[in-house]
PDB file of C-alpha atoms in Angstrom:
ATOM      1  CA  MET A   1    -126.082 132.618  32.357  1.00 41.00           C
ATOM      2  CA  ASN A   2    -122.287 132.238  32.500  1.00 45.00           C
ATOM      3  CA  SER A   3    -119.910 135.150  32.145  1.00 45.00           C
ATOM      4  CA  ASN A   4    -116.223 134.831  31.313  1.00 48.00           C
ATOM      5  CA  SER A   5    -115.597 137.845  33.568  1.00 51.00           C
ATOM      6  CA  ILE A   6    -116.477 135.744  36.610  1.00 81.00           C
ATOM      7  CA  LEU A   7    -115.337 132.355  35.302  1.00 94.00           C
ATOM      8  CA  LYS A   8    -112.334 131.376  37.420  1.00 97.00           C
ATOM      9  CA  LEU A   9    -109.494 129.414  35.781  1.00 98.00           C
ATOM     10  CA  GLN A  10    -107.011 127.452  37.860  1.00 98.00           C
ATOM     11  CA  ILE A  11    -103.870 125.530  36.868  1.00 98.00           C
ATOM     12  CA  ILE A  12    -102.314 122.736  38.927  1.00 98.00           C
ATOM     13  CA  LEU A  13     -98.912 121.360  37.915  1.00 98.00           C
ATOM     14  CA  GLY A  14     -98.173 117.959  39.404  1.00 98.00           C
ATOM     15  CA  ASN A  15     -94.714 117.462  40.920  1.00 97.00           C
ATOM     16  CA  GLN A  16     -94.913 113.746  41.754  1.00 96.00           C
ATOM     17  CA  TYR A  17     -94.848 110.749  39.433  1.00 98.00           C
ATOM     18  CA  ASN A  18     -96.792 108.423  41.727  1.00 98.00           C
ATOM     19  CA  PRO A  19    -100.034 107.384  39.956  1.00 98.00           C
ATOM     20  CA  TYR A  20    -101.924 106.803  43.192  1.00 98.00           C
ATOM     21  CA  ILE A  21    -101.166 110.293  44.507  1.00 98.00           C
ATOM     22  CA  ASN A  22    -102.054 111.874  41.158  1.00 98.00           C
ATOM     23  CA  LEU A  23    -105.325 109.965  40.783  1.00 98.00           C
ATOM     24  CA  ALA A  24    -106.239 110.702  44.403  1.00 98.00           C
ATOM     25  CA  ILE A  25    -105.665 114.437  43.846  1.00 98.00           C
ATOM     26  CA  GLU A  26    -107.715 114.295  40.652  1.00 98.00           C
ATOM     27  CA  SER A  27    -110.529 112.467  42.457  1.00 98.00           C
ATOM     28  CA  GLN A  28    -110.449 115.043  45.250  1.00 97.00           C
ATOM     29  CA  LEU A  29    -110.737 117.857  42.702  1.00 97.00           C
ATOM     30  CA  LEU A  30    -113.778 116.163  41.177  1.00 97.00           C
ATOM     31  CA  ASP A  31    -115.507 115.698  44.533  1.00 96.00           C
ATOM     32  CA  GLU A  32    -114.978 119.308  45.633  1.00 93.00           C
ATOM     33  CA  VAL A  33    -117.614 121.773  44.449  1.00 91.00           C
ATOM     34  CA  HIS A  34    -116.325 124.985  42.861  1.00 90.00           C
ATOM     35  CA  GLU A  35    -118.952 127.019  41.050  1.00 91.00           C
ATOM     36  CA  ASN A  36    -117.927 129.023  37.991  1.00 95.00           C
ATOM     37  CA  CYS A  37    -114.516 127.401  38.062  1.00 96.00           C
ATOM     38  CA  ILE A  38    -112.540 125.275  35.614  1.00 98.00           C
ATOM     39  CA  ARG A  39    -109.393 123.573  36.828  1.00 98.00           C
ATOM     40  CA  LEU A  40    -106.694 122.191  34.545  1.00 98.00           C
ATOM     41  CA  PHE A  41    -104.425 119.645  36.235  1.00 98.00           C
ATOM     42  CA  LEU A  42    -101.265 118.630  34.311  1.00 98.00           C
ATOM     43  CA  TRP A  43     -99.436 115.573  35.609  1.00 98.00           C
ATOM     44  CA  LYS A  44     -97.164 112.634  34.807  1.00 98.00           C
ATOM     45  CA  ASN A  45     -96.903 109.050  35.990  1.00 98.00           C
ATOM     46  CA  LYS A  46     -93.761 106.898  35.946  1.00 98.00           C
ATOM     47  CA  GLN A  47     -94.059 103.500  34.184  1.00 98.00           C
ATOM     48  CA  THR A  48     -97.759 102.938  34.843  1.00 98.00           C
ATOM     49  CA  VAL A  49    -100.615 101.092  33.180  1.00 98.00           C
ATOM     50  CA  VAL A  50    -103.912 102.814  33.996  1.00 98.00           C
ATOM     51  CA  ILE A  51    -107.059 100.760  33.419  1.00 98.00           C
ATOM     52  CA  GLY A  52    -110.669 101.895  33.233  1.00 97.00           C
ATOM     53  CA  ALA A  53    -113.143 101.620  36.100  1.00 97.00           C
ATOM     54  CA  ASN A  54    -114.673  98.350  34.874  1.00 97.00           C
ATOM     55  CA  GLN A  55    -111.694  96.658  33.274  1.00 97.00           C
ATOM     56  CA  ASN A  56    -110.197  93.291  34.178  1.00 97.00           C
ATOM     57  CA  PRO A  57    -106.476  93.979  34.713  1.00 97.00           C
ATOM     58  CA  TYR A  58    -105.442  90.486  33.644  1.00 96.00           C
ATOM     59  CA  SER A  59    -107.066  90.759  30.224  1.00 95.00           C
ATOM     60  CA  GLU A  60    -105.795  94.314  29.599  1.00 96.00           C
ATOM     61  CA  CYS A  61    -102.253  94.175  30.868  1.00 96.00           C
ATOM     62  CA  ASP A  62     -99.259  91.870  31.347  1.00 97.00           C
ATOM     63  CA  VAL A  63     -99.444  92.431  35.080  1.00 97.00           C
ATOM     64  CA  ASP A  64     -96.521  90.140  35.940  1.00 97.00           C
ATOM     65  CA  SER A  65     -94.060  91.863  33.577  1.00 97.00           C
ATOM     66  CA  LEU A  66     -95.220  95.338  34.602  1.00 98.00           C
ATOM     67  CA  ILE A  67     -94.777  94.724  38.338  1.00 97.00           C
ATOM     68  CA  LYS A  68     -91.575  92.684  37.941  1.00 97.00           C
ATOM     69  CA  GLU A  69     -90.002  95.557  35.994  1.00 97.00           C
ATOM     70  CA  GLY A  70     -90.852  98.117  38.675  1.00 97.00           C
ATOM     71  CA  GLY A  71     -94.016  99.477  37.084  1.00 98.00           C
ATOM     72  CA  HIS A  72     -97.385 100.289  38.613  1.00 98.00           C
ATOM     73  CA  LEU A  73    -100.932  99.214  37.846  1.00 98.00           C
ATOM     74  CA  SER A  74    -103.645 101.753  38.660  1.00 98.00           C
ATOM     75  CA  ARG A  75    -107.395 102.002  38.159  1.00 98.00           C
ATOM     76  CA  ARG A  76    -109.158 105.294  37.445  1.00 98.00           C
ATOM     77  CA  ARG A  77    -112.746 106.390  38.139  1.00 96.00           C
ATOM     78  CA  THR A  78    -113.573 106.881  34.472  1.00 97.00           C
ATOM     79  CA  GLY A  79    -114.394 104.271  31.858  1.00 96.00           C
ATOM     80  CA  GLY A  80    -112.537 103.620  28.626  1.00 95.00           C
ATOM     81  CA  GLY A  81    -109.559 101.433  27.839  1.00 94.00           C
ATOM     82  CA  ALA A  82    -106.127 100.762  29.285  1.00 96.00           C
ATOM     83  CA  VAL A  83    -103.303 103.256  28.638  1.00 96.00           C
ATOM     84  CA  TYR A  84     -99.595 103.334  29.347  1.00 97.00           C
ATOM     85  CA  HIS A  85     -97.999 106.334  31.093  1.00 98.00           C
ATOM     86  CA  ASP A  86     -94.351 107.228  31.450  1.00 98.00           C
ATOM     87  CA  LEU A  87     -92.384 110.446  31.784  1.00 97.00           C
ATOM     88  CA  GLY A  88     -92.532 110.995  28.024  1.00 96.00           C
ATOM     89  CA  ASN A  89     -96.300 111.254  28.350  1.00 96.00           C
ATOM     90  CA  LEU A  90     -98.226 114.225  29.752  1.00 98.00           C
ATOM     91  CA  ASN A  91    -101.678 113.805  31.258  1.00 98.00           C
ATOM     92  CA  PHE A  92    -104.338 116.483  31.548  1.00 98.00           C
ATOM     93  CA  SER A  93    -107.489 116.699  33.658  1.00 98.00           C
ATOM     94  CA  PHE A  94    -110.224 119.285  33.224  1.00 98.00           C
ATOM     95  CA  VAL A  95    -112.517 119.553  36.248  1.00 98.00           C
ATOM     96  CA  ALA A  96    -115.442 121.950  35.948  1.00 98.00           C
ATOM     97  CA  ASP A  97    -118.841 122.600  37.418  1.00 96.00           C
ATOM     98  CA  LYS A  98    -121.509 121.250  35.090  1.00 95.00           C
ATOM     99  CA  LYS A  99    -122.566 124.698  33.847  1.00 95.00           C
ATOM    100  CA  ASN A 100    -119.113 125.242  32.379  1.00 96.00           C
ATOM    101  CA  TYR A 101    -118.159 121.669  31.495  1.00 97.00           C
ATOM    102  CA  ASN A 102    -117.856 121.502  27.701  1.00 97.00           C
ATOM    103  CA  VAL A 103    -115.899 118.675  26.062  1.00 97.00           C
ATOM    104  CA  LYS A 104    -115.607 120.512  22.737  1.00 96.00           C
ATOM    105  CA  ARG A 105    -113.980 123.553  24.347  1.00 97.00           C
ATOM    106  CA  GLN A 106    -111.764 121.364  26.517  1.00 98.00           C
ATOM    107  CA  MET A 107    -110.564 119.477  23.431  1.00 98.00           C
ATOM    108  CA  GLN A 108    -109.917 122.863  21.799  1.00 98.00           C
ATOM    109  CA  VAL A 109    -107.414 123.692  24.529  1.00 98.00           C
ATOM    110  CA  ILE A 110    -105.325 120.631  23.625  1.00 98.00           C
ATOM    111  CA  GLN A 111    -105.676 121.215  19.902  1.00 98.00           C
ATOM    112  CA  LYS A 112    -104.848 124.930  20.162  1.00 98.00           C
ATOM    113  CA  ALA A 113    -101.711 124.212  22.183  1.00 98.00           C
ATOM    114  CA  LEU A 114    -100.532 121.767  19.518  1.00 98.00           C
ATOM    115  CA  MET A 115    -101.259 124.250  16.743  1.00 98.00           C
ATOM    116  CA  SER A 116     -98.461 126.366  18.197  1.00 98.00           C
ATOM    117  CA  PHE A 117     -96.129 123.484  17.213  1.00 98.00           C
ATOM    118  CA  GLY A 118     -97.631 123.406  13.723  1.00 97.00           C
ATOM    119  CA  LEU A 119     -99.723 120.295  14.377  1.00 98.00           C
ATOM    120  CA  GLU A 120    -103.280 120.205  13.046  1.00 97.00           C
ATOM    121  CA  THR A 121    -105.177 117.530  14.953  1.00 98.00           C
ATOM    122  CA  GLU A 122    -108.625 115.969  14.852  1.00 97.00           C
ATOM    123  CA  VAL A 123    -111.084 114.642  17.419  1.00 96.00           C
ATOM    124  CA  SER A 124    -112.203 111.231  16.217  1.00 92.00           C
ATOM    125  CA  GLY A 125    -113.922 108.016  17.280  1.00 85.00           C
ATOM    126  CA  ARG A 126    -115.407 107.674  20.731  1.00 81.00           C
ATOM    127  CA  ASN A 127    -112.735 109.594  22.597  1.00 89.00           C
ATOM    128  CA  ASP A 128    -109.512 110.057  20.617  1.00 95.00           C
ATOM    129  CA  ILE A 129    -107.473 112.969  19.352  1.00 97.00           C
ATOM    130  CA  THR A 130    -105.393 112.064  16.293  1.00 97.00           C
ATOM    131  CA  TYR A 131    -102.677 113.476  14.085  1.00 97.00           C
ATOM    132  CA  GLN A 132    -102.825 112.340  10.444  1.00 95.00           C
ATOM    133  CA  GLY A 133    -105.060 109.447  11.461  1.00 94.00           C
ATOM    134  CA  ARG A 134    -102.879 108.184  14.307  1.00 95.00           C
ATOM    135  CA  LYS A 135    -103.917 108.480  17.934  1.00 95.00           C
ATOM    136  CA  PHE A 136    -101.868 110.414  20.476  1.00 97.00           C
ATOM    137  CA  SER A 137    -104.594 111.120  23.031  1.00 97.00           C
ATOM    138  CA  GLY A 138    -107.274 108.922  24.561  1.00 95.00           C
ATOM    139  CA  ASN A 139    -109.890 110.699  26.683  1.00 97.00           C
ATOM    140  CA  ALA A 140    -112.344 109.580  29.356  1.00 97.00           C
ATOM    141  CA  PHE A 141    -115.075 111.216  31.437  1.00 96.00           C
ATOM    142  CA  ALA A 142    -116.805 111.054  34.830  1.00 96.00           C
ATOM    143  CA  PHE A 143    -119.480 113.064  36.609  1.00 96.00           C
ATOM    144  CA  THR A 144    -120.689 113.774  40.103  1.00 96.00           C
ATOM    145  CA  LYS A 145    -123.899 115.607  40.953  1.00 95.00           C
ATOM    146  CA  HIS A 146    -122.271 119.006  40.489  1.00 96.00           C
ATOM    147  CA  GLN A 147    -119.063 118.522  38.524  1.00 97.00           C
ATOM    148  CA  GLY A 148    -117.537 116.830  35.498  1.00 97.00           C
ATOM    149  CA  LEU A 149    -114.108 115.358  34.831  1.00 98.00           C
ATOM    150  CA  HIS A 150    -112.495 115.080  31.404  1.00 98.00           C
ATOM    151  CA  HIS A 151    -109.007 113.633  31.388  1.00 98.00           C
ATOM    152  CA  GLY A 152    -106.649 112.204  28.827  1.00 97.00           C
ATOM    153  CA  THR A 153    -103.134 111.461  27.692  1.00 96.00           C
ATOM    154  CA  ILE A 154    -100.779 113.233  25.313  1.00 98.00           C
ATOM    155  CA  LEU A 155     -98.225 110.791  23.887  1.00 98.00           C
ATOM    156  CA  ILE A 156     -95.084 112.803  23.222  1.00 98.00           C
ATOM    157  CA  LYS A 157     -92.052 110.559  23.733  1.00 97.00           C
ATOM    158  CA  THR A 158     -93.516 107.455  25.324  1.00 96.00           C
ATOM    159  CA  ASP A 159     -91.507 104.207  25.295  1.00 96.00           C
ATOM    160  CA  SER A 160     -93.409 102.386  22.545  1.00 93.00           C
ATOM    161  CA  GLU A 161     -91.637  99.081  23.241  1.00 95.00           C
ATOM    162  CA  LYS A 162     -92.914  99.016  26.828  1.00 96.00           C
ATOM    163  CA  LEU A 163     -96.340 100.247  25.709  1.00 95.00           C
ATOM    164  CA  GLN A 164     -96.646  97.231  23.397  1.00 94.00           C
ATOM    165  CA  ARG A 165     -95.199  94.798  25.940  1.00 95.00           C
ATOM    166  CA  TYR A 166     -97.461  95.785  28.827  1.00 97.00           C
ATOM    167  CA  LEU A 167    -100.776  96.397  27.058  1.00 96.00           C
ATOM    168  CA  LYS A 168    -102.861  93.508  25.754  1.00 92.00           C
ATOM    169  CA  VAL A 169    -104.922  94.867  22.896  1.00 81.00           C
ATOM    170  CA  LYS A 170    -107.696  92.587  21.671  1.00 66.00           C
ATOM    171  CA  PRO A 171    -107.422  91.546  17.998  1.00 54.00           C
ATOM    172  CA  ALA A 172    -111.020  92.684  17.377  1.00 53.00           C
ATOM    173  CA  LYS A 173    -110.109  96.213  18.473  1.00 51.00           C
ATOM    174  CA  LEU A 174    -107.113  96.334  16.127  1.00 42.00           C
ATOM    175  CA  HIS A 175    -109.221  94.932  13.289  1.00 45.00           C
ATOM    176  CA  LYS A 176    -111.860  97.606  13.911  1.00 49.00           C
ATOM    177  CA  HIS A 177    -109.212 100.279  13.350  1.00 44.00           C
ATOM    178  CA  GLY A 178    -107.639  98.455  10.395  1.00 44.00           C
ATOM    179  CA  VAL A 179    -104.188  98.086  12.005  1.00 44.00           C
ATOM    180  CA  LYS A 180    -101.973  95.142  12.940  1.00 47.00           C
ATOM    181  CA  SER A 181    -100.540  96.451  16.213  1.00 45.00           C
ATOM    182  CA  VAL A 182    -101.107  99.145  18.803  1.00 54.00           C
ATOM    183  CA  ALA A 183     -97.813 100.767  17.726  1.00 54.00           C
ATOM    184  CA  SER A 184     -99.076 101.301  14.195  1.00 60.00           C
ATOM    185  CA  ARG A 185    -102.217 102.965  15.509  1.00 82.00           C
ATOM    186  CA  VAL A 186    -100.577 105.493  17.861  1.00 93.00           C
ATOM    187  CA  ILE A 187     -97.983 108.226  17.371  1.00 96.00           C
ATOM    188  CA  ASN A 188     -95.481 110.018  19.568  1.00 97.00           C
ATOM    189  CA  LEU A 189     -95.749 113.713  18.761  1.00 98.00           C
ATOM    190  CA  SER A 190     -91.980 114.144  19.156  1.00 98.00           C
ATOM    191  CA  GLU A 191     -91.705 112.214  15.872  1.00 97.00           C
ATOM    192  CA  VAL A 192     -93.271 115.130  13.992  1.00 97.00           C
ATOM    193  CA  ALA A 193     -92.474 118.246  16.032  1.00 98.00           C
ATOM    194  CA  ASP A 194     -89.902 119.743  18.398  1.00 98.00           C
ATOM    195  CA  ILE A 195     -92.056 118.968  21.404  1.00 98.00           C
ATOM    196  CA  ASN A 196     -91.536 117.317  24.784  1.00 97.00           C
ATOM    197  CA  SER A 197     -93.513 116.810  27.976  1.00 96.00           C
ATOM    198  CA  GLU A 198     -92.097 120.027  29.471  1.00 97.00           C
ATOM    199  CA  ASN A 199     -92.094 122.588  26.648  1.00 97.00           C
ATOM    200  CA  ILE A 200     -95.745 121.854  25.839  1.00 98.00           C
ATOM    201  CA  ILE A 201     -96.910 123.009  29.287  1.00 98.00           C
ATOM    202  CA  PRO A 202     -96.668 126.806  28.706  1.00 98.00           C
ATOM    203  CA  HIS A 203     -98.558 126.356  25.432  1.00 98.00           C
ATOM    204  CA  LEU A 204    -101.335 124.427  27.204  1.00 98.00           C
ATOM    205  CA  ILE A 205    -101.638 127.186  29.821  1.00 98.00           C
ATOM    206  CA  THR A 206    -101.781 129.884  27.129  1.00 98.00           C
ATOM    207  CA  ALA A 207    -104.351 127.903  25.119  1.00 98.00           C
ATOM    208  CA  PHE A 208    -106.443 127.376  28.266  1.00 98.00           C
ATOM    209  CA  GLU A 209    -106.505 131.127  28.925  1.00 98.00           C
ATOM    210  CA  GLU A 210    -107.242 131.987  25.289  1.00 98.00           C
ATOM    211  CA  VAL A 211    -110.094 129.489  24.872  1.00 98.00           C
ATOM    212  CA  TYR A 212    -111.766 130.715  28.080  1.00 97.00           C
ATOM    213  CA  GLN A 213    -110.649 134.343  27.700  1.00 95.00           C
ATOM    214  CA  ASN A 214    -109.364 134.781  31.222  1.00 96.00           C
ATOM    215  CA  LYS A 215    -106.129 134.608  33.200  1.00 97.00           C
ATOM    216  CA  ALA A 216    -105.468 131.454  35.185  1.00 98.00           C
ATOM    217  CA  GLU A 217    -104.451 131.267  38.831  1.00 98.00           C
ATOM    218  CA  MET A 218    -101.694 128.794  39.777  1.00 98.00           C
ATOM    219  CA  ILE A 219    -102.602 126.390  42.588  1.00 98.00           C
ATOM    220  CA  ASP A 220     -99.783 124.751  44.558  1.00 98.00           C
ATOM    221  CA  PHE A 221     -99.917 120.966  44.086  1.00 98.00           C
ATOM    222  CA  ASN A 222     -98.478 120.344  47.560  1.00 97.00           C
ATOM    223  CA  SER A 223    -101.402 122.197  49.146  1.00 97.00           C
ATOM    224  CA  LEU A 224    -103.706 119.546  47.685  1.00 97.00           C
ATOM    225  CA  CYS A 225    -101.791 116.620  49.207  1.00 96.00           C
ATOM    226  CA  THR A 226    -104.022 116.560  52.269  1.00 95.00           C
ATOM    227  CA  GLU A 227    -104.371 113.688  54.713  1.00 96.00           C
ATOM    228  CA  LYS A 228    -107.652 112.814  52.985  1.00 95.00           C
ATOM    229  CA  ALA A 229    -105.921 112.601  49.606  1.00 96.00           C
ATOM    230  CA  LEU A 230    -103.110 110.457  51.024  1.00 96.00           C
ATOM    231  CA  LEU A 231    -105.629 108.056  52.586  1.00 97.00           C
ATOM    232  CA  LEU A 232    -107.419 107.799  49.241  1.00 98.00           C
ATOM    233  CA  SER A 233    -104.105 107.095  47.483  1.00 98.00           C
ATOM    234  CA  LYS A 234    -103.562 104.137  49.823  1.00 98.00           C
ATOM    235  CA  LYS A 235    -107.041 102.798  49.079  1.00 98.00           C
ATOM    236  CA  ILE A 236    -106.670 102.991  45.296  1.00 98.00           C
ATOM    237  CA  SER A 237    -103.229 101.351  45.447  1.00 98.00           C
ATOM    238  CA  SER A 238    -104.543  98.360  47.413  1.00 98.00           C
ATOM    239  CA  ASP A 239    -104.727  94.865  45.917  1.00 97.00           C
ATOM    240  CA  ASP A 240    -108.432  94.731  46.669  1.00 97.00           C
ATOM    241  CA  TYR A 241    -109.157  97.882  44.654  1.00 97.00           C
ATOM    242  CA  LEU A 242    -106.887  96.952  41.760  1.00 98.00           C
ATOM    243  CA  TYR A 243    -107.476  93.217  41.478  1.00 97.00           C
ATOM    244  CA  GLY A 244    -110.312  92.218  43.849  1.00 94.00           C
ATOM    245  CA  LYS A 245    -112.911  90.060  42.097  1.00 92.00           C
ATOM    246  CA  TRP A 246    -110.870  90.036  38.893  1.00 96.00           C
ATOM    247  CA  LYS A 247    -108.487  87.416  40.331  1.00 93.00           C
ATOM    248  CA  PHE A 248    -111.300  84.904  39.910  1.00 93.00           C
ATOM    249  CA  PHE A 249    -112.894  86.373  36.779  1.00 96.00           C
ATOM    250  CA  ASN A 250    -113.574  83.818  34.040  1.00 95.00           C
ATOM    251  CA  ALA A 251    -115.079  85.288  30.874  1.00 94.00           C
ATOM    252  CA  LYS A 252    -117.963  83.091  29.736  1.00 95.00           C
ATOM    253  CA  LYS A 253    -119.496  85.502  27.217  1.00 95.00           C
ATOM    254  CA  THR A 254    -117.840  88.237  25.136  1.00 95.00           C
ATOM    255  CA  ALA A 255    -119.205  90.794  22.691  1.00 96.00           C
ATOM    256  CA  ASN A 256    -118.188  93.970  20.872  1.00 95.00           C
ATOM    257  CA  PHE A 257    -120.428  96.980  20.296  1.00 96.00           C
ATOM    258  CA  GLU A 258    -119.995 100.515  19.009  1.00 93.00           C
ATOM    259  CA  TRP A 259    -119.841 101.727  22.602  1.00 95.00           C
ATOM    260  CA  GLY A 260    -117.114  99.230  23.587  1.00 95.00           C
ATOM    261  CA  ASN A 261    -116.405  95.602  24.372  1.00 95.00           C
ATOM    262  CA  ILE A 262    -117.630  93.462  27.245  1.00 96.00           C
ATOM    263  CA  GLU A 263    -116.712  90.211  28.962  1.00 97.00           C
ATOM    264  CA  LEU A 264    -119.213  88.538  31.277  1.00 97.00           C
ATOM    265  CA  ASP A 265    -118.495  86.114  34.114  1.00 97.00           C
ATOM    266  CA  ILE A 266    -121.845  84.626  35.150  1.00 96.00           C
ATOM    267  CA  ASN A 267    -122.596  82.298  38.061  1.00 96.00           C
ATOM    268  CA  ILE A 268    -125.980  80.651  37.426  1.00 95.00           C
ATOM    269  CA  ASP A 269    -127.995  78.622  39.927  1.00 95.00           C
ATOM    270  CA  GLU A 270    -129.298  75.975  37.525  1.00 94.00           C
ATOM    271  CA  GLU A 271    -131.834  74.577  40.002  1.00 94.00           C
ATOM    272  CA  LYS A 272    -133.440  77.927  40.824  1.00 95.00           C
ATOM    273  CA  ARG A 273    -132.702  79.323  37.327  1.00 95.00           C
ATOM    274  CA  ILE A 274    -131.403  82.613  38.606  1.00 97.00           C
ATOM    275  CA  ILE A 275    -128.213  84.557  38.052  1.00 97.00           C
ATOM    276  CA  ARG A 276    -126.488  84.137  41.379  1.00 97.00           C
ATOM    277  CA  ASP A 277    -123.706  86.580  40.551  1.00 96.00           C
ATOM    278  CA  ILE A 278    -122.313  88.468  37.555  1.00 97.00           C
ATOM    279  CA  SER A 279    -119.171  90.465  36.839  1.00 97.00           C
ATOM    280  CA  ILE A 280    -118.830  92.663  33.757  1.00 98.00           C
ATOM    281  CA  ALA A 281    -115.484  93.779  32.345  1.00 98.00           C
ATOM    282  CA  SER A 282    -115.732  96.588  29.809  1.00 97.00           C
ATOM    283  CA  ASP A 283    -113.930  99.543  28.239  1.00 96.00           C
ATOM    284  CA  SER A 284    -117.220 101.438  27.942  1.00 97.00           C
ATOM    285  CA  LEU A 285    -116.887 105.166  28.555  1.00 96.00           C
ATOM    286  CA  ASP A 286    -120.001 104.945  30.742  1.00 96.00           C
ATOM    287  CA  PRO A 287    -118.956 102.969  33.870  1.00 95.00           C
ATOM    288  CA  GLU A 288    -122.207 103.790  35.677  1.00 95.00           C
ATOM    289  CA  SER A 289    -124.275 101.932  33.058  1.00 97.00           C
ATOM    290  CA  ILE A 290    -122.010  98.887  33.408  1.00 97.00           C
ATOM    291  CA  GLU A 291    -122.528  98.888  37.174  1.00 96.00           C
ATOM    292  CA  THR A 292    -126.281  99.387  36.744  1.00 97.00           C
ATOM    293  CA  ALA A 293    -126.451  96.439  34.345  1.00 97.00           C
ATOM    294  CA  ALA A 294    -124.646  94.209  36.856  1.00 97.00           C
ATOM    295  CA  ASN A 295    -127.055  95.260  39.618  1.00 97.00           C
ATOM    296  CA  ILE A 296    -130.088  94.598  37.396  1.00 96.00           C
ATOM    297  CA  LEU A 297    -128.881  91.161  36.359  1.00 97.00           C
ATOM    298  CA  LYS A 298    -127.656  89.888  39.725  1.00 97.00           C
ATOM    299  CA  GLY A 299    -130.467  87.751  41.169  1.00 96.00           C
ATOM    300  CA  ALA A 300    -132.534  87.957  37.956  1.00 96.00           C
ATOM    301  CA  SER A 301    -134.605  84.954  36.878  1.00 96.00           C
ATOM    302  CA  LEU A 302    -133.569  83.347  33.588  1.00 94.00           C
ATOM    303  CA  ASP A 303    -137.262  82.963  32.800  1.00 95.00           C
ATOM    304  CA  ILE A 304    -138.143  86.658  33.148  1.00 95.00           C
ATOM    305  CA  ILE A 305    -136.361  89.481  31.355  1.00 94.00           C
ATOM    306  CA  PRO A 306    -135.582  92.095  34.036  1.00 94.00           C
ATOM    307  CA  GLN A 307    -137.002  95.592  33.767  1.00 92.00           C
ATOM    308  CA  TYR A 308    -134.519  98.275  32.771  1.00 93.00           C
ATOM    309  CA  ASP A 309    -134.248 101.602  31.010  1.00 92.00           C
ATOM    310  CA  SER A 310    -134.764 100.503  27.397  1.00 90.00           C
ATOM    311  CA  ASN A 311    -133.312 103.814  26.170  1.00 95.00           C
ATOM    312  CA  ASN A 312    -129.903 102.911  27.598  1.00 97.00           C
ATOM    313  CA  ILE A 313    -128.212 101.039  24.748  1.00 97.00           C
ATOM    314  CA  ILE A 314    -125.425  99.657  26.942  1.00 97.00           C
ATOM    315  CA  ILE A 315    -127.797  98.023  29.433  1.00 97.00           C
ATOM    316  CA  LYS A 316    -130.054  96.894  26.591  1.00 96.00           C
ATOM    317  CA  ASN A 317    -127.206  95.140  24.765  1.00 97.00           C
ATOM    318  CA  ILE A 318    -125.923  93.413  27.895  1.00 97.00           C
ATOM    319  CA  VAL A 319    -129.384  92.133  28.821  1.00 96.00           C
ATOM    320  CA  GLU A 320    -129.945  90.923  25.246  1.00 94.00           C
ATOM    321  CA  ILE A 321    -126.751  88.840  25.333  1.00 93.00           C
ATOM    322  CA  ILE A 322    -128.059  86.855  28.288  1.00 92.00           C
ATOM    323  CA  PHE A 323    -131.748  86.703  27.470  1.00 91.00           C
TER     324      PHE A 323
END
């Protein structure tokens, strides 16, 4: 049984705008085990498109324009769709041991902080927080054996022109939300309140302490920039990690489901009637199921439906598309 009297709260304020450093620190926080502890990491990236774990960068982003204009492409551990970060955007990461990981309470921290600016917000869809029906925060999730990560964006004064130019949003996704462009679906909170990416921070800290009824300890960001974290930042900034197999990805099948969209690149040995190789691009919030589906299907015979967990709707849908 958990007790707030022993639940430790920690705050980390990022002081660098490098997406690879920030994502490496976040990943390190997730991999460390801290029982009865919830960490809130607040950070910013400069001119960055962040794609989900299983996304094809070329179908989600105008990579050439982004890089040519001095921007960065990065890939996170969680699923979900592509987002644009700049210094008018604040990012948050909750990292907690599984006993204390609670998405509803974590969302409450964001919503409570915004209430102090007079903004009543709603959690909607798969992973969004909205104000008057327009999205300002997309959220994504990841888990290790002992811990959970919940991170997201808060659009405050993001450059909407660059957001539209860099992100490639599929027409089917816009149609699903009944809008004509990504700009009409999202909102910068500075449009409706006297709020910026700095003055919101004290309100987030206060809301964090009030929701969990404890005082938070400040952790120095620089102390987390260990040699291990710096090595990880180099790995996740490499061409192989960011682009890898996606340079040769050719979508041969596409589909949209309630849980997200998928694109399949399948290499079939017609003589042996087996799937020689398969790559799956998806904005699913469950990257592990996407990877499991690829492992199940690689080497599968086209004449025999492979065995899989029929209760997993993501794997079930992907297998059904092929068989």
